[in-house]
Amino acid sequence: MLESPEVHVAQRLCELGGESDETVALALAMTVRALRNGSVCVDLRELPAQVGVDGLPWPDPVAWPAAVAASPLASSPPVLRLDEGLLYLDRYWLEERQVCDDVLALVNTTPRHRSPQIDRLFPEGYEEQRAAAKVALRQGLTVLTGGPGTGKTTTVARLLALLADGTRRRIALAAPTGKAAARLQEAVQLEVAKLPAADQQALAGLQATTLHRLLGSRPDTSARFRHHRGNRLPHEVIVVDETSMVSLTMMARLLEAVRPDARLILVGDPDQLASVEAGAVLADLVDGLGAERIAELKTPHRFGASIGALAAAIRSGNADATIELLRAGDPHIEWLDTDDPADPLRDVVVRWAIDLRQAAVLGDHDRALAHLDEHRLLCAHRRGPFGVRHWNGQVQRWLAERTGEPIWADWYPGRPVLVRSNDYGLGLYNGDTGITVVRADGMRVVFAGGLEFATSRLADVETMFAMTIHKSQGSQARDVTVLLPPEDSRLLTRELFYTAVTRAKQRIRVVGPEASVRAAVQRRAVRASGLARRLQQLAT
């Protein structure tokens, strides 16, 4: 249940604070554990039931919070904060309050603007987008939500043209990761190119960046930035994509740097996986602000009705409907109901790997990149028999058996690679994917957009016959295979399954037994937070 780092942190803080009560030390350790699992706080009254460990002598649910409240760790300066039954570390309590206050200040601000002709940019056929634009025009902060393919980028581009009104504005485009920023820039540019010439001119040259770069990273600290409440960002409009991936801490840093009269547009899908760090800010904003203040797009356009229906069944937690859709025999949905995936997966992934290799050996990088985007094998875990490492090795072994050419070297024609960290010098970002091809002067790795590098220049990459569902977030492929782990996997959640299914453009293949499918649909990735409650209390 508790791991050694959590115990050591609790013991050390209790020693420094002069706290000898073991129940307080336990509460502190459980709070640290919650943070490591993505929650901002814990509810001590419900903790025994949430942890699900029977037979342990848990502290009394009434006396336990009282002991924490009376602890020197809750005095001044506080280490712990007990707020309406929720226990926080002081830093996260302060950040949650700050985010709540800054969000409401922006939402309740009506920015100065001209009277744009909304029907020009949102004509007939753009009803949902027009409704979203009307929400954005009347408040300083807009939360624009919608599933994949619902037209979020189209709405953003047209909304920016609406706000610019033919004039060059100081506009920032940002995302949590470099890969997401690159996708945002490409998608916005494609949509802007469809607009009238005057709007294209007003929005020409928009560049997207990471949130870290937007706020201005500092060499002396990773927790603070050059732009803050005393040195605001200069932009009049700021768009942040993939907001579901933004942690509480990063959202606090962003909000304190936004000018009070600026427009902030937060875009994302609250049903997708949340940040790897603590917090589920986008979902909290949706729950806390209420429908009237949220701009929601509901109609999917990217993939067929069957995949959309499957995604909707998963999102709503309807396991029976999910099973029914998987069994329906739709050409866009395939279900391999098995807990031994090796045989059914072999033909699928080896056929794809062979196509990659053939194009790479011929040096046909365009064809190789096209094949790379034809299929994704997605796993929940990194390690173990259902993890990325195992399946990357397995595909390489199968490929060697099929070609008769054992792969001894790290680099070989047709090796797909995934970039694991940002390299601003090369213009590569965490999550970028490439393929190794043969050139006259040796093997090189090619990426979308014409980037090509010698293998020796790429330090932090890994083989990508398989990738984690977390890493796939924000990307898409024609054909997606999702490998579900056993039903007792703690990573198997509705948000994970939904994210995996919605990566597919044309075909989704689910591999796993019915018990795993039902567990995935029925289990929510619950993150404890008080932000939605705070917003509800103060927004009324």
Coordinates of C-alpha atoms in Angstrom, one line a residue:
M1 CA 0.0 0.0 0.0
L2 CA 2.5 2.6 1.2
E3 CA 6.0 2.7 -0.5
S4 CA 9.2 3.6 1.2
P5 CA 9.5 7.2 -0.3
E6 CA 6.1 8.1 1.1
V7 CA 7.0 6.7 4.6
H8 CA 10.4 8.4 4.6
V9 CA 8.9 11.8 3.7
A10 CA 6.3 11.5 6.4
Q11 CA 8.8 10.4 9.0
R12 CA 11.2 13.2 8.2
L13 CA 8.6 15.9 8.3
C14 CA 7.2 14.6 11.6
E15 CA 10.7 14.7 13.0
L16 CA 11.3 18.3 11.8
G17 CA 7.8 19.4 13.1
G18 CA 8.0 17.7 16.4
E19 CA 5.0 15.4 15.7
S20 CA 5.0 12.0 17.5
D21 CA 1.4 10.9 16.7
E22 CA 1.6 7.9 14.4
T23 CA -1.9 8.6 13.1
V24 CA -0.7 12.0 11.9
A25 CA 2.3 10.4 10.3
L26 CA 0.0 8.0 8.5
A27 CA -2.2 10.8 7.3
L28 CA 0.9 12.6 5.9
A29 CA 2.2 9.5 4.2
M30 CA -1.2 8.9 2.6
T31 CA -1.3 12.5 1.4
V32 CA 2.1 12.0 -0.3
R33 CA 0.9 8.7 -1.7
A34 CA -2.2 10.5 -3.2
L35 CA 0.0 13.1 -4.9
R36 CA 2.2 10.4 -6.5
N37 CA -1.0 8.9 -7.8
G38 CA -2.3 12.1 -9.3
S39 CA -4.6 13.3 -6.5
V40 CA -4.2 16.8 -4.9
C41 CA -5.6 15.8 -1.5
V42 CA -7.2 12.9 0.5
D43 CA -10.4 12.5 2.4
L44 CA -9.4 10.9 5.7
R45 CA -13.0 9.8 6.4
E46 CA -13.3 7.8 3.2
L47 CA -9.7 6.7 2.9
P48 CA -10.0 3.1 4.3
A49 CA -12.8 2.3 1.8
Q50 CA -10.9 3.9 -1.1
V51 CA -7.7 2.0 -0.4
G52 CA -9.6 -1.2 -0.1
V53 CA -7.3 -2.9 2.4
D54 CA -9.3 -5.0 4.8
G55 CA -8.3 -6.0 8.3
L56 CA -6.0 -3.1 9.0
P57 CA -6.6 -1.1 12.2
W58 CA -7.4 2.3 10.6
P59 CA -7.7 5.3 12.9
D60 CA -11.1 6.4 14.1
P61 CA -12.7 8.4 11.3
V62 CA -13.7 11.2 13.7
A63 CA -10.6 11.3 15.9
W64 CA -8.2 11.1 12.9
P65 CA -9.0 14.5 11.3
A66 CA -9.1 16.0 14.8
A67 CA -5.6 14.7 15.5
V68 CA -4.3 16.2 12.3
A69 CA -6.0 19.5 13.0
A70 CA -4.4 19.7 16.4
S71 CA -0.9 18.7 15.1
P72 CA 2.0 21.1 15.1
L73 CA 2.3 20.3 11.3
A74 CA -1.0 22.1 10.9
S75 CA 0.1 25.2 12.8
S76 CA 2.1 28.1 11.4
P77 CA 3.9 27.7 9.1
P78 CA 1.7 24.8 8.1
V79 CA 2.8 21.6 6.4
L80 CA -0.7 20.2 6.3
R81 CA -4.0 21.9 5.6
L82 CA -7.3 20.3 6.6
D83 CA -10.2 21.9 4.6
E84 CA -13.8 20.6 4.8
G85 CA -12.5 17.1 5.4
L86 CA -9.9 17.1 2.7
L87 CA -6.2 17.0 3.7
Y88 CA -3.6 18.7 1.6
L89 CA 0.0 19.5 1.7
D90 CA 0.2 23.3 2.1
R91 CA 1.6 24.0 -1.4
Y92 CA -1.2 22.2 -3.2
W93 CA -3.9 23.8 -1.0
L94 CA -2.5 27.3 -1.9
E95 CA -2.3 26.4 -5.6
E96 CA -5.9 25.1 -5.7
R97 CA -7.2 28.3 -4.0
Q98 CA -5.2 30.4 -6.4
V99 CA -6.4 28.6 -9.5
C100 CA -10.0 28.9 -8.3
D101 CA -9.7 32.7 -7.6
D102 CA -7.9 33.3 -10.9
V103 CA -10.3 31.3 -13.0
L104 CA -13.4 33.1 -11.5
A105 CA -11.7 36.5 -12.0
L106 CA -11.2 35.7 -15.7
V107 CA -14.6 34.1 -16.2
N108 CA -16.4 37.1 -14.6
T109 CA -14.5 39.6 -16.8
T110 CA -16.1 40.8 -20.0
P111 CA -13.2 41.8 -22.2
R112 CA -13.5 44.9 -24.4
H113 CA -14.2 44.0 -28.0
R114 CA -15.9 45.3 -31.1
S115 CA -19.1 43.9 -32.3
P116 CA -17.9 41.2 -34.6
Q117 CA -20.1 39.7 -37.2
I118 CA -20.2 36.2 -35.8
D119 CA -22.3 34.8 -38.7
R120 CA -19.6 35.5 -41.2
L121 CA -17.1 33.1 -39.6
F122 CA -19.7 30.7 -38.2
P123 CA -22.3 30.4 -41.0
E124 CA -25.0 27.7 -41.4
G125 CA -23.6 24.3 -40.6
Y126 CA -21.4 25.6 -37.7
E127 CA -24.2 25.8 -35.1
E128 CA -22.2 24.1 -32.3
Q129 CA -19.1 26.2 -33.1
R130 CA -21.2 29.4 -33.2
A131 CA -22.6 28.6 -29.8
A132 CA -19.1 28.1 -28.4
A133 CA -17.9 31.4 -29.9
K134 CA -20.8 33.2 -28.2
V135 CA -19.6 31.8 -24.9
A136 CA -16.1 32.9 -25.6
L137 CA -17.1 36.4 -26.5
R138 CA -18.8 37.1 -23.2
Q139 CA -16.0 36.0 -20.7
G140 CA -12.3 36.3 -20.3
L141 CA -11.7 32.6 -19.9
T142 CA -13.3 30.0 -22.2
V143 CA -13.2 26.2 -21.6
L144 CA -13.7 24.6 -25.0
T145 CA -14.3 20.9 -24.7
G146 CA -15.1 18.1 -27.1
G147 CA -14.0 14.6 -28.1
P148 CA -11.7 13.9 -31.0
G149 CA -12.9 15.1 -34.3
T150 CA -15.6 17.4 -33.0
G151 CA -14.1 20.5 -34.6
K152 CA -12.2 22.1 -31.7
T153 CA -9.3 23.3 -33.9
T154 CA -11.8 24.6 -36.5
T155 CA -13.5 26.5 -33.7
V156 CA -10.3 27.9 -32.4
A157 CA -9.1 29.2 -35.8
R158 CA -12.4 30.9 -36.6
L159 CA -12.7 32.3 -33.1
L160 CA -9.2 33.8 -33.4
A161 CA -10.2 35.4 -36.7
L162 CA -13.3 36.7 -35.0
L163 CA -11.3 38.2 -32.1
A164 CA -8.7 39.6 -34.4
D165 CA -11.4 41.3 -36.6
G166 CA -8.9 41.9 -39.4
T167 CA -6.2 43.3 -37.1
R168 CA -2.9 41.8 -36.0
R169 CA -3.2 40.8 -32.4
R170 CA -0.7 39.4 -29.9
I171 CA -1.8 35.8 -29.9
A172 CA -0.1 32.8 -28.2
L173 CA -0.7 29.1 -29.0
A174 CA 0.6 26.7 -26.4
A175 CA 0.4 23.1 -25.3
P176 CA 1.8 21.0 -22.5
T177 CA 4.3 19.1 -24.7
G178 CA 6.4 20.0 -27.7
K179 CA 4.6 17.3 -29.8
A180 CA 1.2 18.7 -28.9
A181 CA 2.4 22.2 -29.7
A182 CA 3.6 21.1 -33.1
R183 CA 0.3 19.4 -33.8
L184 CA -1.6 22.5 -32.6
Q185 CA 0.4 24.8 -34.9
E186 CA -0.1 22.5 -37.9
A187 CA -3.8 22.1 -37.3
V188 CA -4.5 25.8 -36.8
Q189 CA -2.5 26.8 -39.9
L190 CA -4.5 24.3 -42.0
E191 CA -7.8 25.8 -40.7
V192 CA -6.6 29.4 -41.1
A193 CA -5.8 28.6 -44.7
K194 CA -9.5 27.9 -45.3
L195 CA -10.5 31.4 -44.2
P196 CA -10.9 34.6 -46.3
A197 CA -7.7 36.4 -47.3
A198 CA -8.2 39.2 -44.7
D199 CA -8.5 36.7 -41.9
Q200 CA -5.4 34.8 -43.1
Q201 CA -3.4 38.0 -43.1
A202 CA -4.5 38.9 -39.6
L203 CA -3.5 35.4 -38.3
A204 CA -0.4 34.9 -40.5
G205 CA 2.7 33.5 -38.8
L206 CA 1.1 32.0 -35.7
Q207 CA 3.6 29.8 -33.9
A208 CA 2.8 27.3 -31.1
T209 CA 5.1 26.6 -28.2
T210 CA 5.2 24.6 -25.0
L211 CA 3.8 26.1 -21.8
H212 CA 7.2 26.0 -20.3
R213 CA 8.6 28.1 -23.2
L214 CA 5.7 30.4 -23.2
L215 CA 6.1 31.2 -19.5
G216 CA 9.9 31.4 -19.7
S217 CA 11.9 28.6 -18.1
R218 CA 14.4 29.7 -15.5
P219 CA 17.8 27.9 -15.0
D220 CA 17.6 28.3 -11.2
T221 CA 14.2 26.6 -10.6
S222 CA 11.8 24.3 -12.3
A223 CA 8.8 25.4 -10.3
R224 CA 8.8 29.1 -11.3
F225 CA 9.0 31.1 -14.5
R226 CA 10.0 34.5 -15.8
H227 CA 6.4 35.4 -16.4
H228 CA 4.3 35.7 -13.3
R229 CA 1.9 38.0 -11.5
G230 CA 4.5 40.7 -11.4
N231 CA 5.6 40.2 -15.0
R232 CA 2.6 39.3 -17.0
L233 CA 2.5 37.7 -20.5
P234 CA 2.1 40.4 -23.2
H235 CA -0.5 38.4 -25.2
E236 CA -4.1 39.5 -25.8
V237 CA -5.3 36.0 -26.6
I238 CA -3.8 32.7 -25.3
V239 CA -4.9 29.3 -26.6
V240 CA -3.8 26.2 -24.7
D241 CA -4.5 22.9 -26.3
E242 CA -4.6 19.4 -24.7
T243 CA -5.5 21.1 -21.4
S244 CA -6.4 17.7 -19.8
M245 CA -2.7 17.1 -19.6
V246 CA -2.0 20.3 -17.6
S247 CA -1.3 19.7 -13.9
L248 CA -2.6 21.9 -11.0
T249 CA 0.8 23.4 -10.5
M250 CA 1.3 24.3 -14.2
M251 CA -2.2 25.8 -14.4
A252 CA -1.5 28.0 -11.3
R253 CA 1.7 29.3 -13.0
L254 CA -0.2 30.0 -16.3
L255 CA -3.1 31.8 -14.7
E256 CA -1.0 34.1 -12.6
A257 CA 0.9 35.1 -15.7
V258 CA -2.1 36.0 -17.8
R259 CA -3.1 39.7 -18.0
P260 CA -6.4 40.4 -16.3
D261 CA -7.8 41.9 -19.6
A262 CA -6.6 39.0 -21.8
R263 CA -8.6 36.1 -23.2
L264 CA -7.6 32.6 -22.2
I265 CA -9.0 29.7 -24.2
L266 CA -8.5 26.3 -22.7
V267 CA -9.1 23.5 -25.2
G268 CA -9.3 19.8 -24.4
D269 CA -11.3 16.6 -23.8
P270 CA -12.1 16.1 -20.1
D271 CA -12.7 12.4 -20.6
Q272 CA -9.2 11.7 -21.7
L273 CA -6.3 10.8 -19.4
A274 CA -5.3 13.5 -17.0
S275 CA -1.8 14.9 -16.3
V276 CA 0.9 12.6 -15.1
E277 CA 1.4 15.0 -12.3
A278 CA -1.2 15.9 -9.6
G279 CA -4.5 17.4 -10.6
A280 CA -7.4 16.9 -13.1
V281 CA -7.9 20.6 -13.7
L282 CA -9.9 20.4 -17.0
A283 CA -12.4 18.0 -15.5
D284 CA -12.7 20.1 -12.4
L285 CA -13.3 23.3 -14.5
V286 CA -16.1 21.5 -16.4
D287 CA -17.7 20.2 -13.2
G288 CA -17.2 23.4 -11.3
L289 CA -18.2 26.1 -13.8
G290 CA -21.4 24.5 -15.0
A291 CA -22.8 24.1 -18.5
E292 CA -23.6 27.7 -19.1
R293 CA -20.0 28.8 -18.8
I294 CA -18.5 25.9 -20.8
A295 CA -18.3 25.7 -24.6
E296 CA -18.9 22.1 -25.6
L297 CA -18.7 20.5 -29.0
K298 CA -20.5 17.2 -29.2
T299 CA -20.8 16.0 -32.8
P300 CA -17.8 13.9 -34.0
H301 CA -16.6 14.3 -37.6
R302 CA -13.3 12.5 -37.6
F303 CA -14.2 8.9 -37.5
G304 CA -17.3 6.8 -38.5
A305 CA -20.4 6.4 -36.4
S306 CA -19.5 3.0 -35.1
I307 CA -16.2 4.1 -33.4
G308 CA -18.0 7.2 -32.2
A309 CA -20.7 5.1 -30.6
L310 CA -18.1 2.8 -29.0
A311 CA -16.3 5.9 -27.6
A312 CA -19.6 7.3 -26.3
A313 CA -20.5 3.9 -24.6
I314 CA -17.1 3.8 -22.9
R315 CA -17.3 7.5 -21.8
S316 CA -20.8 7.0 -20.3
G317 CA -19.6 3.9 -18.3
N318 CA -22.1 1.5 -20.1
A319 CA -20.2 -1.8 -20.1
D320 CA -23.1 -3.8 -21.7
A321 CA -23.4 -1.3 -24.6
T322 CA -19.6 -1.5 -25.1
I323 CA -19.7 -5.3 -25.2
E324 CA -22.6 -5.2 -27.6
L325 CA -20.8 -2.8 -30.0
L326 CA -17.6 -4.9 -29.8
R327 CA -19.6 -8.0 -30.8
A328 CA -21.7 -6.4 -33.5
G329 CA -19.3 -7.3 -36.3
D330 CA -18.9 -3.8 -37.6
P331 CA -16.1 -3.5 -40.2
H332 CA -14.5 -0.6 -38.2
I333 CA -14.4 -2.5 -34.9
E334 CA -12.7 -5.8 -34.1
W335 CA -12.6 -7.6 -30.8
L336 CA -10.1 -10.4 -30.0
D337 CA -11.7 -11.8 -26.9
T338 CA -8.6 -13.5 -25.4
D339 CA -6.2 -13.3 -22.5
D340 CA -3.4 -14.8 -24.7
P341 CA -2.8 -12.1 -27.4
A342 CA 0.4 -13.4 -29.0
D343 CA -1.1 -15.5 -31.8
P344 CA -3.9 -13.1 -32.9
L345 CA -1.5 -10.1 -32.8
R346 CA 1.3 -11.7 -34.6
D347 CA -0.1 -11.4 -38.2
V348 CA -1.3 -7.9 -37.6
V349 CA 1.9 -6.4 -36.3
V350 CA 4.3 -8.4 -38.4
R351 CA 2.5 -7.4 -41.6
W352 CA 2.8 -3.8 -40.6
A353 CA 6.5 -4.2 -39.6
I354 CA 7.3 -5.9 -42.9
D355 CA 5.7 -2.9 -44.8
L356 CA 7.9 -0.5 -42.8
R357 CA 11.0 -2.5 -43.5
Q358 CA 10.4 -2.8 -47.2
A359 CA 9.9 0.9 -47.6
A360 CA 12.9 1.7 -45.4
V361 CA 15.3 -0.7 -47.3
L362 CA 14.3 1.0 -50.6
G363 CA 14.9 4.4 -49.0
D364 CA 11.4 5.5 -49.7
H365 CA 10.9 7.8 -46.7
D366 CA 7.5 9.1 -47.8
R367 CA 6.1 5.6 -48.1
A368 CA 7.7 4.6 -44.8
L369 CA 6.2 7.5 -42.9
A370 CA 2.8 6.8 -44.4
H371 CA 3.1 3.1 -43.2
L372 CA 4.1 4.4 -39.8
D373 CA 0.8 6.2 -39.4
E374 CA -1.2 3.3 -40.6
H375 CA -1.1 1.4 -37.3
R376 CA -0.5 1.8 -33.6
L377 CA -0.2 -0.9 -31.0
L378 CA -1.1 0.7 -27.7
C379 CA -0.4 -0.8 -24.2
A380 CA -1.4 0.4 -20.8
H381 CA 1.9 -0.6 -19.1
R382 CA 5.6 -0.1 -19.9
R383 CA 6.7 -3.4 -18.3
G384 CA 5.4 -6.9 -17.9
P385 CA 3.8 -9.3 -20.4
F386 CA 1.3 -6.6 -21.4
G387 CA 3.8 -3.8 -21.5
V388 CA 5.5 -1.8 -24.3
R389 CA 9.0 -3.2 -23.6
H390 CA 7.8 -6.8 -24.0
W391 CA 5.9 -6.2 -27.2
N392 CA 8.6 -4.1 -28.8
G393 CA 11.0 -7.1 -28.2
Q394 CA 8.4 -9.6 -29.4
V395 CA 7.7 -7.8 -32.7
Q396 CA 11.5 -7.5 -33.3
R397 CA 11.8 -11.3 -32.8
W398 CA 8.9 -12.1 -35.1
L399 CA 10.4 -9.7 -37.7
A400 CA 13.7 -11.5 -37.5
E401 CA 12.0 -14.9 -37.9
R402 CA 10.0 -13.7 -40.9
T403 CA 12.9 -12.0 -42.7
G404 CA 15.6 -14.5 -41.7
E405 CA 17.8 -11.6 -40.8
P406 CA 18.4 -11.5 -37.0
I407 CA 18.5 -8.0 -35.6
W408 CA 21.7 -7.6 -33.6
A409 CA 22.3 -3.9 -33.9
D410 CA 20.3 -1.1 -32.2
W411 CA 19.7 0.5 -35.6
Y412 CA 18.2 -1.3 -38.6
P413 CA 16.1 -0.4 -41.6
G414 CA 12.4 -0.1 -40.7
R415 CA 13.0 0.6 -37.0
P416 CA 10.2 2.9 -35.8
V417 CA 11.4 5.3 -33.1
L418 CA 9.7 7.4 -30.4
V419 CA 11.4 10.6 -29.1
R420 CA 11.4 10.6 -25.3
S421 CA 12.5 14.2 -24.6
N422 CA 12.5 17.6 -26.2
D423 CA 15.5 18.6 -28.3
Y424 CA 15.0 22.2 -29.3
G425 CA 18.3 22.2 -31.3
L426 CA 17.1 19.5 -33.6
G427 CA 13.4 20.6 -33.5
L428 CA 12.3 17.3 -32.1
Y429 CA 9.8 16.9 -29.2
N430 CA 8.8 14.3 -26.7
G431 CA 6.3 12.1 -28.5
D432 CA 7.6 12.6 -32.1
T433 CA 7.7 9.5 -34.2
G434 CA 10.2 8.6 -37.0
I435 CA 11.4 5.7 -39.1
T436 CA 14.9 4.5 -39.9
V437 CA 15.6 4.3 -43.7
V438 CA 18.6 3.4 -45.8
R439 CA 20.5 6.2 -47.5
A440 CA 23.6 6.0 -49.7
D441 CA 25.7 7.3 -46.8
G442 CA 24.2 5.0 -44.2
M443 CA 21.0 4.8 -42.2
R444 CA 19.1 7.9 -41.2
V445 CA 15.9 8.6 -39.3
V446 CA 13.2 10.6 -41.0
F447 CA 10.4 12.5 -39.3
A448 CA 7.3 14.2 -40.6
G449 CA 7.9 17.7 -42.0
G450 CA 11.1 16.8 -43.8
L451 CA 13.3 16.4 -40.8
E452 CA 16.1 13.8 -41.2
F453 CA 19.0 12.9 -38.9
A454 CA 21.9 10.5 -38.7
T455 CA 21.2 7.9 -36.1
S456 CA 24.2 9.1 -34.1
R457 CA 22.5 12.4 -33.4
L458 CA 19.5 10.9 -31.7
A459 CA 20.3 10.1 -28.1
D460 CA 16.9 9.8 -26.3
V461 CA 14.7 7.6 -28.5
E462 CA 13.2 4.1 -28.1
T463 CA 11.8 1.5 -30.5
M464 CA 8.1 2.0 -31.2
F465 CA 6.5 -1.1 -32.5
A466 CA 4.3 -0.5 -29.4
M467 CA 3.7 2.6 -27.4
T468 CA 1.9 3.5 -24.2
I469 CA -1.6 4.9 -24.3
H470 CA -0.4 7.9 -22.4
K471 CA 2.2 8.6 -25.0
S472 CA -0.4 8.3 -27.8
Q473 CA -2.6 11.1 -26.3
G474 CA -3.2 13.7 -28.9
S475 CA -2.1 11.6 -31.9
Q476 CA -4.1 9.4 -34.3
A477 CA -3.6 6.5 -36.7
R478 CA -5.7 4.8 -39.3
D479 CA -5.7 1.5 -37.6
V480 CA -5.3 1.2 -33.8
T481 CA -4.8 -2.0 -31.7
V482 CA -5.3 -1.6 -28.0
L483 CA -4.0 -4.4 -25.7
L484 CA -5.9 -4.5 -22.5
P485 CA -4.1 -5.8 -19.4
P486 CA -5.8 -8.2 -16.9
E487 CA -8.8 -6.8 -15.0
D488 CA -6.8 -6.3 -11.8
S489 CA -4.4 -3.9 -13.4
R490 CA -4.6 -0.5 -11.5
L491 CA -4.0 1.3 -14.8
L492 CA -7.1 -0.2 -16.5
T493 CA -9.6 2.7 -16.4
R494 CA -12.4 4.2 -18.4
E495 CA -10.2 7.2 -19.3
L496 CA -7.4 5.0 -20.5
F497 CA -9.7 2.9 -22.7
Y498 CA -11.5 5.9 -24.1
T499 CA -8.2 7.6 -24.9
A500 CA -7.0 4.5 -26.7
V501 CA -10.2 4.0 -28.8
T502 CA -10.4 7.6 -29.9
R503 CA -6.9 7.4 -31.4
A504 CA -8.3 5.4 -34.3
K505 CA -9.4 7.2 -37.5
Q506 CA -10.8 4.2 -39.4
R507 CA -10.5 1.0 -37.4
I508 CA -10.1 0.0 -33.8
R509 CA -9.0 -3.5 -32.6
V510 CA -9.5 -4.4 -28.9
V511 CA -7.5 -7.3 -27.6
G512 CA -8.5 -8.7 -24.2
P513 CA -11.1 -10.8 -22.4
E514 CA -14.5 -9.5 -21.5
A515 CA -13.5 -9.2 -17.8
S516 CA -10.9 -6.6 -18.8
V517 CA -13.2 -4.7 -21.1
R518 CA -15.9 -4.5 -18.3
A519 CA -13.3 -3.5 -15.7
A520 CA -12.0 -0.7 -18.0
V521 CA -15.4 0.7 -18.6
Q522 CA -16.6 0.6 -15.1
R523 CA -13.5 1.9 -13.3
R524 CA -13.0 5.6 -13.2
A525 CA -9.6 7.2 -12.7
V526 CA -10.7 9.2 -9.7
R527 CA -8.5 12.0 -8.6
A528 CA -9.3 13.7 -5.3
S529 CA -9.5 17.4 -5.6
G530 CA -11.4 20.3 -4.0
L531 CA -11.3 22.6 -7.0
A532 CA -14.7 21.8 -8.5
R533 CA -16.3 22.2 -5.1
R534 CA -14.6 25.6 -4.6
L535 CA -15.7 26.8 -8.0
Q536 CA -19.3 25.7 -7.4
Q537 CA -19.4 27.4 -4.0
L538 CA -17.9 30.7 -5.2
A539 CA -19.5 30.8 -8.7
T540 CA -23.0 30.8 -7.4

